[in-house]
Amino acid sequence: MSYIGTDIGGTFTDLVLLSDDGDVRIFKALTTPDDRTRGVLDAMKLAAEELGIPADRLVAELKYFSHGTTAATNAFIERKGAKTGLLTTRGFEDTLRIQRAMGGWIGMPTHEISHFSKRRVPEPIVPQDLIKGVVERVDYKGEVIVPLDEAAARQAIRELRDAGVEAIAISLLWSFRNPAHERRLAELVEEEAPGLFVTTSSLLVPIIGEYERTSTTSINAYLGPVIHRYINGLEGAIRRFGFQGPISIMESGGGVLPAAEAAFQAANLLTSGPAGGVLASQKLGDLLGYRNVLTADMGGTSFDVGLIVDGQPLLETVREVGRFHVALPSIKVTAIGAGGGSIARVRDGHLTVGPESAGSTPGPACYGRGGVEPTITDADVVLGIIDPRYFLGGRMALDVEAARQAVRKYVAEPLGMSVEEAAAGIREVANNQMADLLRRVTLRAGYDPRDFVLMAYGGAGATHAHQYAEVAGIGKVVVPNTGPAHSAYGTVTGDRHRSFSLAVGQHAPARFKRASEHIEIAALNEGFGQIEARAREALGDDVTIHRYIGMRFRQQVHEIGVEVPAGQLQAADVDALVDAFEAQYERIYGKNTALRSSGVEFTVVRVEGTSPVIKPAARQVDGAGRSNRPVSDRQVYFYGHGFIRADIYRSEDVGPGRAIAGPCIIERPDTTIVVGPDQSVEMEPYGNFVISIARNQ
């Protein structure tokens, strides 16, 4: 029996095949943007070919299938979701348009925000004529002060139905205190427009924050039908091959969902792929004994960075996607447009790299698929870093002359330099952008990047990590043996996960002495009890639950999640939570920055539930028969050294327990591992390569 995990990237669709004895195999097929399911099936056919069996037999013998997808992200950013209507409390129809007065600049690059003329309000999720106010009102205590006008609500629903909406979002004021009106509206939708996709805020995201709650609910409704069709198509294609086992979908919060639930959690799939890579890094860190890990995923279109602190991925409760906010807990991943396919251009005499990408179609110029502009991959080929004859293990030959011509025409000639100098410039700009992101992610979270191990993965990650890690001051880089498909590996090894939140709205006033004297502790315990019960209902009795409470100083906007001990909270526990919050706040923002005298708010209680998925244990590498000798050498460009001779190794010839001095290159069929001068690399017992970097900081 075997297990398959897949992840669709901008350039390649990755597949990891895991056997019962822990053997791992990686396959890559070009992503097919017109029908991404086809790319998954192409990767499965490649796996079957290597195993020498028919594809239908491979699928029929599968025990488990999991999938990470960019379908939600693409549909949202490209505004290709379903036609959606919104039912909200009358008088609050403009909530989405106002966006807390952030609409003109949220999600824009800093250099554009500073130019007022470049600010633009984002294209709306729900057009204004499809937003209907309904007569009802619940107060902040959950008491009904204006009953729901069902006749008017039915009329509003019929108007939306007649306008051709596929989905309806329902977000009423204070519904998280009393969801009765939202539940009744959902029943009315089913009566008046059966079959429409419906999302209610009180079920999806019952938290305070009128805009964030409405935005999240609307996005979920907007994406739900799209995800439903996508997953149905994928599941149908795999079932037709004969697969009868469970299908899981990677979600943003730190685990997998059953496929049947994914459409109803569509907004939770917006960072599906990147979350898989962070989860895989967490498990690898546990295996190798690394508790603090920076994760860096360099694929074809982007460079994604995550943070694991004391063995746990850093989460965020609200994130910006496509210039709107999503208030669902997710693994925090920060991305820039710096992947292998990122395009280099000269603008006003300055070299820029990204964020535009050549993707898989047409791809970099060296792919020979119609791309003409130079990319990072083209620069790597020109500089001797990537062997054009061994790309994808020789399955795809690269055109060196096409890469040189692209670099010459679009970079070298405009800047008056040689092709090699221009290619080196492309690489340096990209590497420094990535190093800067590593520093920003760690420093803004209150940590020093020098205290972290870097895990570099993605098809291009191992090719650049030796330099951007050195620039960022990081002394050790781990290149996972699943690195070229690390996110796919995360999907197949990820546990089932659900996150549940509930607003509590408790506070201790200014100049309080003990928070426990002002907080309704019974309300906190009741809130945790409710959402813990939902977690057990969703995941079963073997669920592992972690509890958090959102806290902030009075009059502040952003909150910090503080871990809460298990069991019934007592007065001493509440006071200890305030101390923990203050310490956490000062670690992030600096000593003596806490504003304890202003008062403290307890905003939301949250539980993260996980339930294990059965998968094989990791297997150590058998080093017998591995020569640990280079197969050749070639001239390779290294920053600060120019072109120098580097030994070339094949990964299958390298065994554990022997350090190899740089400069050298270790080639795999699916990636190229580069080790710079004054660095060394060693395979550890599980087959992961560890690069040691001499730090001068």
XYZ file of C-alpha atoms in Angstrom:
697
model
C 0.000 0.000 0.000
C 1.131 3.563 -0.621
C 0.208 7.152 0.165
C 0.203 10.114 -2.213
C 0.457 13.818 -1.484
C 0.188 16.418 -4.232
C 0.707 20.170 -4.445
C 0.038 22.415 -7.418
C 2.556 25.222 -7.880
C 2.803 27.974 -10.438
C 5.263 26.034 -12.614
C 5.226 22.399 -11.486
C 2.702 20.047 -9.938
C 4.497 17.994 -7.278
C 3.653 14.480 -6.170
C 5.130 12.557 -3.235
C 4.679 8.788 -3.144
C 5.167 7.312 0.330
C 5.318 3.553 0.831
C 4.443 1.555 3.930
C 8.137 1.045 4.724
C 8.835 4.812 4.639
C 10.373 5.004 1.164
C 9.780 8.420 -0.430
C 9.666 9.159 -4.165
C 9.125 12.535 -5.811
C 7.627 13.302 -9.198
C 7.088 16.588 -11.018
C 4.812 17.388 -13.942
C 4.235 20.773 -15.524
C 1.250 22.584 -14.057
C -1.686 22.804 -16.462
C -3.401 26.151 -15.719
C -6.382 25.453 -17.973
C -7.228 22.296 -15.996
C -5.058 21.761 -12.917
C -6.475 18.291 -12.345
C -4.689 17.189 -15.501
C -1.328 18.138 -13.985
C -2.080 15.920 -10.978
C -2.962 13.009 -13.236
C 0.205 13.600 -15.310
C 2.296 13.351 -12.140
C 0.527 10.139 -11.153
C 1.252 8.676 -14.597
C 4.946 9.533 -14.164
C 4.945 7.680 -10.847
C 3.285 4.659 -12.416
C 5.808 4.630 -15.273
C 8.758 4.627 -12.881
C 7.219 1.796 -10.883
C 6.490 -0.105 -14.093
C 2.784 -0.515 -13.413
C -0.387 0.861 -15.027
C -1.652 4.127 -13.558
C -5.001 2.590 -12.605
C -3.205 -0.098 -10.600
C -1.149 2.543 -8.757
C -4.308 4.415 -7.835
C -6.250 1.290 -6.910
C -3.505 0.282 -4.451
C -3.441 3.689 -2.761
C -4.314 3.853 0.906
C -4.554 7.635 1.217
C -4.580 10.683 -1.077
C -4.060 14.297 0.002
C -3.895 17.492 -1.981
C -2.654 21.060 -1.581
C -4.106 23.543 -4.008
C -3.869 27.126 -5.211
C -7.386 26.959 -6.639
C -8.859 29.209 -3.938
C -6.022 31.728 -4.136
C -6.138 31.921 -7.918
C -9.920 32.263 -8.053
C -9.892 35.035 -5.473
C -6.978 37.093 -6.792
C -8.215 36.763 -10.371
C -11.796 37.484 -9.204
C -13.147 34.297 -10.759
C -15.327 33.242 -7.851
C -19.070 32.658 -7.879
C -21.607 35.454 -8.253
C -22.371 36.144 -4.601
C -25.036 38.004 -2.665
C -24.808 39.279 0.904
C -27.531 39.539 3.552
C -26.625 41.877 6.387
C -28.283 43.995 9.053
C -30.124 46.914 7.509
C -28.021 50.066 7.743
C -24.727 48.194 7.467
C -24.738 47.480 3.718
C -21.524 49.492 3.179
C -19.335 47.508 5.580
C -17.425 45.729 2.800
C -16.957 48.921 0.827
C -15.704 50.968 3.782
C -13.142 48.287 4.846
C -12.360 50.162 8.074
C -11.097 52.992 5.786
C -8.223 50.737 4.631
C -9.573 49.914 1.180
C -7.425 52.401 -0.715
C -4.094 51.009 0.447
C -4.367 47.650 2.231
C -2.281 44.943 0.594
C -0.342 47.364 -1.612
C 3.481 47.505 -1.686
C 4.944 50.152 0.596
C 6.461 52.114 -2.284
C 3.016 52.426 -3.885
C 1.185 53.368 -0.673
C 3.445 56.389 -0.353
C 2.179 57.656 -3.741
C -1.423 58.663 -3.211
C -2.164 58.583 -6.963
C -1.428 54.848 -7.043
C -3.972 53.951 -4.363
C -6.997 52.073 -5.647
C -10.022 50.547 -3.965
C -10.014 46.789 -4.684
C -12.568 45.181 -6.935
C -15.440 44.219 -4.604
C -16.174 40.641 -3.604
C -19.897 41.379 -3.676
C -21.260 44.165 -5.925
C -23.254 46.793 -4.082
C -26.503 45.894 -5.861
C -26.215 42.323 -4.525
C -25.973 43.441 -0.889
C -29.362 43.408 0.834
C -30.097 44.845 4.252
C -32.640 42.959 6.346
C -34.636 44.348 9.245
C -33.381 42.789 12.499
C -31.213 43.765 15.433
C -29.449 41.881 18.205
C -27.587 43.855 20.859
C -24.102 43.232 22.227
C -25.512 40.954 24.939
C -27.261 38.745 22.373
C -30.750 40.000 23.180
C -33.165 40.512 20.272
C -34.273 44.141 20.202
C -35.723 44.098 16.640
C -37.238 40.781 15.425
C -36.293 39.458 12.000
C -38.730 40.656 9.320
C -39.166 37.349 7.514
C -41.408 38.678 4.755
C -38.868 41.346 3.774
C -36.059 38.807 4.089
C -37.825 36.428 1.710
C -38.203 39.258 -0.798
C -34.490 40.086 -0.562
C -33.579 36.441 -1.103
C -35.857 36.207 -4.144
C -34.233 39.328 -5.611
C -30.791 37.780 -5.209
C -32.005 34.499 -6.678
C -33.500 36.284 -9.677
C -30.227 38.198 -10.151
C -28.498 34.846 -10.731
C -26.341 34.493 -7.623
C -24.719 31.115 -6.971
C -23.940 31.797 -3.327
C -25.224 33.881 -0.432
C -23.227 35.140 2.539
C -25.100 35.972 5.749
C -23.413 38.294 8.245
C -25.552 40.102 10.823
C -24.556 42.492 13.579
C -23.721 40.726 16.884
C -24.703 37.335 15.443
C -21.804 35.722 17.305
C -23.686 36.525 20.513
C -26.988 35.147 19.232
C -27.029 33.302 15.889
C -30.810 32.719 15.757
C -31.492 35.267 12.997
C -28.647 34.000 10.820
C -29.841 30.434 11.204
C -33.372 31.438 10.225
C -32.111 33.345 7.182
C -30.215 30.226 6.056
C -33.476 28.259 6.328
C -35.291 30.915 4.292
C -32.624 30.743 1.577
C -33.139 26.999 1.346
C -36.890 27.533 1.025
C -36.756 30.357 -1.516
C -33.641 29.356 -3.483
C -32.830 25.700 -2.819
C -29.375 24.599 -3.888
C -27.600 27.918 -3.409
C -24.319 27.789 -1.496
C -24.760 29.497 1.899
C -22.203 30.680 4.477
C -23.250 32.137 7.838
C -20.771 34.165 9.866
C -21.956 32.726 13.188
C -20.933 29.243 12.076
C -17.766 30.099 10.143
C -16.197 32.882 12.189
C -18.150 33.873 15.346
C -15.845 36.700 16.445
C -16.087 40.413 17.101
C -15.076 42.708 14.245
C -17.905 43.611 11.893
C -15.767 44.155 8.787
C -13.419 41.195 9.228
C -16.320 38.839 9.948
C -18.332 40.055 6.942
C -15.288 39.956 4.663
C -14.396 36.392 5.682
C -17.975 35.160 5.294
C -18.319 36.794 1.878
C -15.023 35.358 0.653
C -16.025 31.882 1.816
C -19.330 32.122 -0.064
C -17.581 33.594 -3.114
C -15.113 30.689 -3.289
C -17.366 27.855 -2.093
C -18.965 26.863 -5.433
C -15.598 27.157 -7.225
C -13.862 24.897 -4.722
C -16.806 22.492 -4.753
C -16.531 22.095 -8.537
C -12.749 21.845 -8.428
C -12.622 19.195 -5.715
C -15.503 17.250 -7.252
C -13.597 17.192 -10.541
C -10.390 16.059 -8.878
C -12.133 13.463 -6.759
C -14.121 12.181 -9.730
C -10.979 11.770 -11.838
C -9.216 9.816 -9.092
C -12.272 7.706 -8.305
C -12.564 6.769 -11.975
C -9.081 5.283 -11.683
C -10.437 3.034 -8.946
C -9.371 4.783 -5.735
C -11.748 4.072 -2.849
C -9.839 5.506 0.100
C -10.037 8.872 1.898
C -9.184 12.134 0.132
C -7.948 15.067 2.205
C -7.314 18.708 1.332
C -4.598 20.808 2.990
C -5.988 23.884 4.736
C -4.270 27.047 5.890
C -4.497 26.490 9.632
C -2.185 23.533 10.041
C -3.657 20.244 8.828
C -5.989 18.563 6.389
C -9.749 18.533 5.885
C -11.856 15.725 4.443
C -12.610 16.592 0.817
C -16.335 16.716 1.552
C -15.787 19.572 4.033
C -13.349 21.626 1.958
C -15.922 23.669 -0.003
C -17.609 24.763 3.223
C -14.186 25.913 4.482
C -13.133 27.455 1.151
C -11.609 30.573 2.727
C -9.432 28.226 4.769
C -7.700 27.049 1.580
C -6.232 30.422 0.594
C -2.723 29.420 1.727
C -3.177 25.680 1.308
C 0.112 24.912 -0.456
C 2.513 27.019 1.649
C 0.979 25.644 4.862
C 1.949 22.127 3.778
C 5.613 23.076 3.538
C 5.648 24.615 7.021
C 3.974 21.523 8.505
C 6.497 19.231 6.810
C 9.309 21.399 8.202
C 7.820 21.197 11.689
C 7.801 17.399 11.552
C 11.339 17.304 10.160
C 12.484 19.704 12.861
C 11.013 17.387 15.503
C 12.832 14.444 13.913
C 16.212 16.222 13.774
C 15.903 18.092 17.075
C 15.463 21.634 15.712
C 12.875 23.635 17.648
C 13.383 27.049 16.001
C 13.130 26.880 12.237
C 12.801 29.404 9.417
C 11.071 27.848 6.425
C 11.861 29.098 2.926
C 9.980 27.772 -0.093
C 11.335 28.961 -3.442
C 9.245 27.594 -6.271
C 8.557 28.844 -9.757
C 6.628 32.001 -8.903
C 7.205 32.989 -5.275
C 9.417 32.812 -2.208
C 7.357 31.911 0.885
C 8.703 32.247 4.423
C 7.259 30.771 7.614
C 8.422 30.628 11.217
C 8.452 27.730 13.697
C 9.167 28.744 17.292
C 9.713 26.190 20.036
C 8.376 23.477 17.752
C 5.123 25.248 16.796
C 4.351 27.148 13.571
C 3.631 30.831 14.060
C -0.070 31.503 13.457
C -1.989 34.636 12.552
C -5.665 35.154 13.325
C -6.325 37.742 10.614
C -4.521 37.990 7.300
C -4.808 40.041 4.135
C -5.510 38.191 0.903
C -6.260 39.906 -2.374
C -6.638 43.247 -0.500
C -9.395 41.966 1.789
C -9.147 40.418 5.249
C -9.709 36.819 6.271
C -10.277 36.284 9.998
C -9.495 32.561 10.170
C -6.440 31.263 12.047
C -3.745 30.213 9.607
C -0.059 29.398 9.527
C 1.677 32.716 8.951
C 3.426 32.674 5.582
C 4.888 35.801 4.009
C 5.618 35.770 0.282
C 7.362 37.841 -2.351
C 7.506 37.323 -6.100
C 10.945 35.699 -6.256
C 10.755 32.215 -7.766
C 12.701 30.482 -10.475
C 10.347 31.909 -13.081
C 10.485 35.510 -11.775
C 11.202 37.873 -14.662
C 14.170 40.273 -14.663
C 13.657 43.676 -16.265
C 15.462 47.001 -16.473
C 13.287 49.946 -15.462
C 14.665 53.500 -15.572
C 18.190 52.120 -15.533
C 17.574 49.857 -12.542
C 17.482 46.059 -12.530
C 14.354 44.547 -10.938
C 13.464 40.891 -10.442
C 9.812 39.887 -10.047
C 7.094 39.908 -8.940
C 5.907 38.948 -12.440
C 6.608 35.324 -13.292
C 6.854 33.377 -16.520
C 5.111 30.472 -14.738
C 4.943 27.147 -16.533
C 3.494 28.665 -19.687
C 5.531 29.954 -21.421
C 8.106 29.515 -18.659
C 11.735 30.710 -18.580
C 13.426 31.298 -21.917
C 15.615 28.208 -21.421
C 12.508 25.991 -21.348
C 12.032 26.532 -25.075
C 8.271 26.915 -24.653
C 7.935 30.452 -25.981
C 9.322 32.515 -23.093
C 11.613 35.349 -24.215
C 12.258 37.418 -21.078
C 15.052 36.391 -18.688
C 14.232 34.758 -15.355
C 16.172 33.648 -12.293
C 16.366 30.139 -13.761
C 17.851 31.537 -16.972
C 20.506 33.330 -14.904
C 21.330 30.097 -13.064
C 21.803 28.300 -16.375
C 24.045 31.056 -17.769
C 26.201 30.985 -14.617
C 26.810 27.213 -14.772
C 24.787 26.550 -11.627
C 22.148 24.389 -13.312
C 23.299 21.679 -15.721
C 21.030 22.079 -18.770
C 21.458 18.405 -19.643
C 20.367 17.133 -16.215
C 17.273 19.258 -15.552
C 14.527 16.988 -14.163
C 17.045 14.181 -14.344
C 17.529 14.724 -18.067
C 13.835 14.469 -18.915
C 13.768 18.129 -19.957
C 16.739 19.651 -21.784
C 17.312 23.375 -21.296
C 18.352 25.781 -24.052
C 21.466 27.617 -22.838
C 21.654 29.892 -25.867
C 18.037 30.982 -25.422
C 18.815 31.871 -21.801
C 21.901 33.846 -22.831
C 19.987 35.670 -25.548
C 17.221 36.649 -23.110
C 19.711 37.959 -20.549
C 21.681 39.793 -23.237
C 18.698 41.524 -24.846
C 16.723 42.538 -21.769
C 19.426 43.126 -19.138
C 23.038 43.112 -20.399
C 22.620 45.493 -23.339
C 20.389 48.035 -21.534
C 22.893 48.165 -18.651
C 26.038 48.036 -20.806
C 27.557 44.896 -19.294
C 28.432 41.332 -20.260
C 25.886 38.517 -20.252
C 27.625 36.893 -17.275
C 27.673 40.140 -15.279
C 23.977 40.665 -16.031
C 23.103 37.101 -15.000
C 25.089 37.542 -11.778
C 23.183 40.772 -11.144
C 19.837 39.001 -11.556
C 20.874 36.373 -9.061
C 22.190 38.899 -6.537
C 19.087 41.073 -6.645
C 16.892 38.012 -6.075
C 19.053 36.578 -3.287
C 19.152 39.885 -1.420
C 15.374 40.249 -1.708
C 14.996 36.821 -0.156
C 17.507 37.522 2.618
C 15.675 40.753 3.421
C 12.387 38.867 3.751
C 13.970 36.340 6.135
C 15.165 39.183 8.344
C 11.829 41.002 8.269
C 9.790 37.919 9.156
C 11.930 37.067 12.169
C 12.630 40.573 13.471
C 9.003 41.691 13.227
C 8.000 38.663 15.277
C 10.585 39.616 17.915
C 13.285 37.048 17.046
C 16.847 37.092 15.755
C 17.303 35.165 12.472
C 20.731 34.019 13.668
C 19.008 31.877 16.299
C 17.197 29.791 13.678
C 17.965 26.891 11.383
C 16.790 27.499 7.820
C 14.924 24.787 5.917
C 15.225 25.504 2.210
C 12.876 23.726 -0.156
C 10.915 24.124 -3.346
C 12.415 23.359 -6.742
C 14.788 26.347 -6.583
C 15.276 26.618 -2.818
C 18.451 24.556 -2.510
C 19.978 26.385 -5.476
C 19.979 29.775 -3.740
C 19.898 29.053 0.007
C 23.676 28.987 0.489
C 23.819 32.694 -0.342
C 20.580 34.254 0.931
C 21.017 32.423 4.253
C 24.571 33.768 4.581
C 23.395 37.316 3.844
C 20.672 36.946 6.505
C 23.223 35.756 9.075
C 21.973 32.178 9.330
C 24.603 29.540 10.094
C 22.870 26.282 9.187
C 20.681 25.292 6.240
C 18.769 22.023 6.017
C 17.771 20.866 2.543
C 15.065 18.218 3.142
C 15.252 15.062 1.081
C 11.658 15.886 0.155
C 12.651 19.498 -0.568
C 11.605 19.716 -4.229
C 8.092 18.615 -3.214
C 8.137 19.521 0.475
C 4.657 21.064 0.465
C 3.249 17.920 -1.132
C 5.014 15.876 1.551
C 3.351 18.091 4.156
C -0.074 17.282 2.765
C 0.446 13.515 2.951
C 1.932 13.617 6.468
C -0.311 16.340 7.897
C -2.816 15.500 10.615
C -6.504 16.357 10.468
C -7.059 19.825 11.858
C -9.871 22.182 12.788
C -9.820 25.589 14.423
C -12.756 27.084 16.333
C -13.115 30.573 17.792
C -15.658 32.454 19.860
C -15.747 36.117 20.860
C -15.825 36.771 24.617
C -15.383 40.536 24.987
C -14.061 40.649 28.558
C -11.755 43.378 29.897
C -9.900 44.640 32.924
C -10.093 48.446 33.232
C -7.274 50.981 33.381
C -4.983 50.753 36.434
C -6.403 47.382 37.423
C -4.615 45.421 40.135
C -5.770 41.890 39.383
C -7.523 41.062 36.123
C -9.384 38.203 37.789
C -11.397 40.741 39.786
C -12.961 42.106 36.565
C -13.151 39.109 34.216
C -16.132 36.763 34.139
C -14.097 33.587 34.437
C -17.209 31.449 34.067
C -17.813 33.024 30.633
C -14.278 32.103 29.527
C -14.734 28.528 30.726
C -18.122 28.297 29.036
C -16.669 29.607 25.762
C -13.813 27.131 25.818
C -16.271 24.351 26.639
C -18.424 25.157 23.611
C -15.614 25.220 21.062
C -13.785 22.246 22.563
C -17.009 20.257 22.138
C -17.150 21.348 18.475
C -13.539 20.237 17.999
C -14.268 16.792 19.458
C -17.405 16.473 17.356
C -15.421 17.266 14.208
C -12.295 15.232 14.942
C -13.281 12.495 17.399
C -12.214 11.664 20.921
C -8.531 11.192 20.005
C -8.228 14.906 19.230
C -5.338 16.879 20.730
C -6.472 20.348 21.741
C -4.402 23.489 22.190
C -6.201 26.484 23.688
C -5.486 30.185 23.123
C -7.003 33.486 24.108
C -6.676 36.697 22.099
C -5.510 39.606 24.242
C -4.663 43.254 23.672
C -4.217 46.443 25.644
C -7.248 48.731 25.727
C -7.702 50.984 22.693
C -5.383 48.833 20.549
C -6.448 47.157 17.306
C -4.173 44.122 16.990
C -4.220 41.216 19.414
C -1.764 38.546 20.503
C -2.715 34.911 21.026
C -1.649 33.594 24.429
C -1.634 29.851 25.108
C -4.071 28.751 27.819
C -3.569 25.707 30.073
C -6.033 22.839 29.914
C -8.857 22.509 32.414
C -11.150 24.947 34.168
C -9.615 28.403 34.553
C -9.304 29.828 38.045
C -8.575 33.384 39.194
C -4.839 32.690 39.458
C -4.818 31.365 35.881
C -6.393 34.567 34.547
C -3.818 36.728 36.330
C -1.037 34.499 34.996
C -2.405 34.946 31.462
C -2.029 38.716 31.783
C 1.594 38.289 32.883
C 2.240 35.942 29.944
C 0.619 38.408 27.550
C 2.753 41.275 28.846
C 5.956 39.234 28.504
C 5.005 38.136 25.001
C 4.156 41.715 24.032
C 7.522 43.054 25.190
C 9.404 40.249 23.466
C 7.830 41.327 20.177
C 7.797 45.098 20.579
C 10.666 45.735 22.998
C 11.286 46.057 26.710
C 9.036 48.488 28.612
C 6.591 48.868 25.687
C 3.708 47.154 27.515
C 0.742 49.370 28.430
C -0.598 47.431 31.414
C -1.966 50.560 33.108
C -4.299 51.153 30.141
C -6.203 47.941 30.856
C -6.332 44.585 29.087
C -8.979 43.095 26.803
C -9.759 39.386 26.427
C -11.192 39.377 22.893
C -11.616 35.808 21.691
C -11.118 32.214 22.835
C -9.744 29.742 20.299
C -8.940 26.047 20.141
C -6.734 24.258 17.629
C -7.659 20.585 17.357
C -5.581 17.930 15.616
C -6.245 14.257 15.063
C -3.517 11.969 13.698
C -3.603 10.522 10.213
C -1.888 7.141 9.916
C 1.303 7.352 7.846
C 4.626 5.488 7.705
C 7.580 6.515 9.853
C 10.660 8.129 8.274
C 13.366 5.698 7.175
C 17.118 6.152 7.517
C 19.363 6.039 4.462
C 21.494 2.986 3.783
C 24.916 4.405 2.892
C 26.322 1.119 1.588
C 27.631 1.345 -1.967
C 27.710 5.149 -2.050
C 31.079 6.375 -3.261
C 30.930 9.960 -1.984
C 32.991 10.920 -5.032
C 32.275 13.686 -7.560
C 31.214 12.650 -11.050
C 32.738 15.733 -12.718
C 33.548 19.387 -12.218
C 32.714 22.647 -13.996
C 33.139 26.387 -13.793
C 30.416 27.893 -11.613
C 29.817 31.516 -10.673
C 29.859 32.402 -6.945
C 29.295 35.873 -5.559
C 32.569 37.574 -4.583
C 34.630 34.910 -6.369
C 33.487 34.927 -9.984
C 33.750 31.692 -11.959
C 35.654 28.996 -10.069
C 35.913 25.240 -10.365
C 33.312 23.291 -8.371
C 33.048 19.531 -7.886
C 29.782 18.019 -9.099
C 28.159 15.181 -7.140
C 25.044 13.141 -7.831
C 22.826 12.781 -4.780
C 22.543 9.000 -5.156
C 26.341 8.748 -4.763
C 26.425 10.676 -1.483
C 25.933 8.825 1.810
C 25.495 10.020 5.396
C 28.280 10.840 7.810
C 30.835 12.531 5.549
C 31.329 16.287 5.245
C 32.011 17.629 1.751
C 33.820 20.937 1.410
C 32.550 23.648 -0.884
C 32.457 24.950 -3.464
C 30.478 22.060 -4.826
C 27.148 21.156 -6.361
C 25.000 18.146 -5.536
C 22.607 17.371 -8.360
C 19.287 15.640 -7.933
C 16.801 14.927 -10.712
C 14.449 17.459 -9.138
C 16.740 20.169 -7.732
C 20.319 21.450 -7.581
C 21.994 21.898 -4.178
C 24.685 24.578 -4.224
C 27.383 24.829 -1.540
C 29.524 27.952 -1.590
C 33.219 28.499 -0.877
C 34.080 28.310 2.844
C 30.960 26.200 3.397
C 30.478 22.466 3.811
C 27.617 20.010 3.414
C 26.828 16.658 4.998
C 23.994 14.184 4.611
C 22.470 13.299 7.978
C 21.117 9.761 8.635
C 17.628 10.401 7.199
C 18.964 11.676 3.887
C 18.599 15.417 4.460
C 21.539 17.613 3.479
C 22.850 20.059 6.098
C 24.896 23.025 4.854
C 27.187 24.696 7.403
C 27.855 28.364 6.728
C 30.783 30.260 8.239
C 29.276 33.402 9.772
C 31.177 36.630 10.141
C 28.441 38.436 12.090
